[in-house]
Amino acid sequence: MDLRQLSPDLAVSPQILPEDVPQLAEAGFKVLVNNRPDEEVDSAIDHDVMARAAEAAGMRYHYLPFHPGQITPDLISGFAEATAGREPVIAYCRSGNRCTVLWALTQAGRRSEAEILETAAQAGYDLSQIRPLIASLANNRG
C-alpha cells in the first residue's frame, strides 16, 4: 500500500483492496474514508464491499464519492466530519489526489495556504490548480 501522511491522524492512498483493510486496522487506523465513486470501479471493490471489509476489521466507514471536478459543500463538510476525530483515518480514491483536495479544503482558514500546498506536495500531490478555492474558503472562514 502507498500510504501518504497529510497529518498525524490522516493518511491518503491510491485505491486499496478489501484484503488490505485488516492490515490497515492492525496498523492502527480506526476510520476508512472511500472517496472513489462506484462508477469508477468494478463490484469487487465497490462501496458495499469496502464497507463490509471495514466493519469486519472494526473500522468506521464513510462513503463520500468525489466525482472529478464536482466539489460540493456537502462533500467538504462530510470529509471534515469523517476526519474530525483524534483517531487515525485512511482515505482513498484512485490516486489519493481527490482525498488530498478534500483535506486541503477542510484546512483552508485553519492552516496557511503555503502550508497546505507544501504538505500536499510533500505527499506527492500538486494542488496548485485549487489554490484560488483554498484562498476563497479561507477568506469565507476568516
Coordinates of N, CA and C in Angstrom, one line a residue, residues 31-88:
V31 N -10.7 4.6 11.1 CA -11.7 5.1 10.1 C -11.2 4.9 8.7
L32 N -12.1 4.4 7.8 CA -11.8 4.3 6.4 C -12.8 5.2 5.6
V33 N -12.2 6.1 4.8 CA -13.0 7.0 4.0 C -12.8 6.7 2.5
N34 N -13.8 6.3 1.8 CA -13.8 6.0 0.4 C -14.3 7.2 -0.4
N35 N -13.4 7.8 -1.1 CA -13.8 8.9 -2.0 C -13.9 8.5 -3.4
R36 N -13.9 7.2 -3.7 CA -14.0 6.8 -5.1 C -15.4 6.4 -5.5
P37 N -16.0 7.0 -6.5 CA -17.4 6.7 -6.9 C -17.4 5.2 -7.4
D38 N -18.5 4.6 -7.1 CA -18.7 3.2 -7.6 C -18.7 3.1 -9.1
E39 N -19.0 4.2 -9.8 CA -19.0 4.2 -11.3 C -17.6 3.9 -11.8
E40 N -16.6 4.2 -11.0 CA -15.2 4.0 -11.5 C -14.6 2.6 -11.2
V41 N -15.3 1.8 -10.4 CA -14.7 0.5 -10.0 C -15.6 -0.6 -10.4
D42 N -15.1 -1.8 -10.3 CA -16.0 -3.0 -10.5 C -16.6 -3.4 -9.2
S43 N -17.5 -4.3 -9.2 CA -18.2 -4.7 -8.0 C -17.3 -5.3 -6.9
A44 N -16.2 -5.8 -7.3 CA -15.3 -6.4 -6.3 C -14.7 -5.4 -5.3
I45 N -14.7 -4.1 -5.6 CA -14.2 -3.1 -4.7 C -15.2 -1.9 -4.6
D46 N -16.5 -2.2 -4.8 CA -17.4 -1.0 -4.7 C -17.6 -0.7 -3.2
H47 N -18.4 0.3 -2.9 CA -18.5 0.8 -1.6 C -19.1 -0.2 -0.6
D48 N -20.0 -1.1 -1.1 CA -20.6 -2.1 -0.2 C -19.6 -3.1 0.2
V49 N -18.8 -3.5 -0.7 CA -17.7 -4.5 -0.3 C -16.7 -3.8 0.6
M50 N -16.3 -2.6 0.4 CA -15.4 -1.9 1.3 C -16.0 -1.6 2.6
A51 N -17.3 -1.3 2.7 CA -18.0 -1.1 4.0 C -17.9 -2.4 4.8
R52 N -18.2 -3.5 4.2 CA -18.2 -4.8 4.9 C -16.8 -5.1 5.4
A53 N -15.8 -4.8 4.6 CA -14.4 -5.1 5.0 C -14.0 -4.2 6.2
A54 N -14.4 -3.0 6.1 CA -14.1 -2.1 7.3 C -14.8 -2.5 8.5
E55 N -16.1 -2.9 8.4 CA -16.9 -3.4 9.5 C -16.2 -4.7 10.1
A56 N -15.8 -5.6 9.3 CA -15.2 -6.8 9.7 C -13.9 -6.5 10.5
A57 N -13.2 -5.5 10.1 CA -11.9 -5.1 10.7 C -12.1 -4.2 11.9
G58 N -13.3 -3.8 12.2 CA -13.6 -3.0 13.4 C -13.4 -1.5 13.1
M59 N -13.4 -1.1 11.8 CA -13.3 0.3 11.5 C -14.6 0.9 11.1
R60 N -14.7 2.2 11.4 CA -15.8 3.0 10.9 C -15.6 3.3 9.4
Y61 N -16.7 3.4 8.7 CA -16.6 3.6 7.2 C -17.4 4.8 6.8
H62 N -16.9 5.6 5.9 CA -17.6 6.7 5.3 C -17.4 6.6 3.7
Y63 N -18.6 6.6 3.0 CA -18.5 6.6 1.6 C -18.9 8.0 1.1
L64 N -17.9 8.8 0.6 CA -18.1 10.1 0.2 C -17.5 10.2 -1.3
P65 N -18.4 9.7 -2.2 CA -17.9 9.7 -3.6 C -17.6 11.1 -4.2
F66 N -16.4 11.3 -4.7 CA -15.9 12.6 -5.2 C -15.7 12.3 -6.7
H67 N -16.7 12.8 -7.5 CA -16.6 12.7 -8.9 C -15.7 13.8 -9.4
P68 N -14.7 13.5 -10.3 CA -13.7 14.5 -10.7 C -14.4 15.8 -11.1
G69 N -13.9 16.9 -10.6 CA -14.4 18.2 -10.9 C -15.7 18.6 -10.3
Q70 N -16.2 17.8 -9.4 CA -17.5 18.1 -8.7 C -17.4 18.2 -7.2
I71 N -16.7 19.3 -6.8 CA -16.5 19.6 -5.4 C -17.8 20.3 -4.9
T72 N -18.4 19.8 -3.8 CA -19.6 20.4 -3.3 C -19.4 20.7 -1.8
P73 N -20.1 21.7 -1.3 CA -20.0 22.0 0.2 C -20.3 20.7 1.0
D74 N -21.3 19.9 0.6 CA -21.6 18.7 1.4 C -20.5 17.7 1.4
L75 N -19.8 17.6 0.3 CA -18.6 16.7 0.2 C -17.5 17.2 1.1
I76 N -17.2 18.5 1.1 CA -16.2 19.1 2.0 C -16.6 18.9 3.5
S77 N -17.9 19.2 3.8 CA -18.3 19.1 5.2 C -18.3 17.6 5.6
G78 N -18.7 16.7 4.7 CA -18.7 15.3 5.0 C -17.3 14.8 5.3
F79 N -16.3 15.2 4.5 CA -14.9 14.8 4.7 C -14.4 15.4 6.1
A80 N -14.8 16.6 6.3 CA -14.4 17.2 7.6 C -14.9 16.5 8.8
E81 N -16.2 16.1 8.7 CA -16.8 15.3 9.8 C -16.1 13.9 9.9
A82 N -15.9 13.3 8.8 CA -15.3 11.9 8.8 C -13.8 11.9 9.4
T83 N -13.2 13.0 9.3 CA -11.8 13.1 9.7 C -11.6 14.0 10.9
A84 N -12.6 14.4 11.6 CA -12.6 15.3 12.7 C -12.1 14.7 14.0
G85 N -12.2 13.4 14.2 CA -11.8 12.8 15.4 C -10.3 12.8 15.6
R86 N -9.9 12.4 16.7 CA -8.4 12.2 17.0 C -7.9 10.8 16.7
E87 N -8.7 10.1 16.0 CA -8.4 8.7 15.6 C -7.7 8.7 14.2
P88 N -6.8 7.8 14.0 CA -6.2 7.7 12.7 C -7.2 7.3 11.6

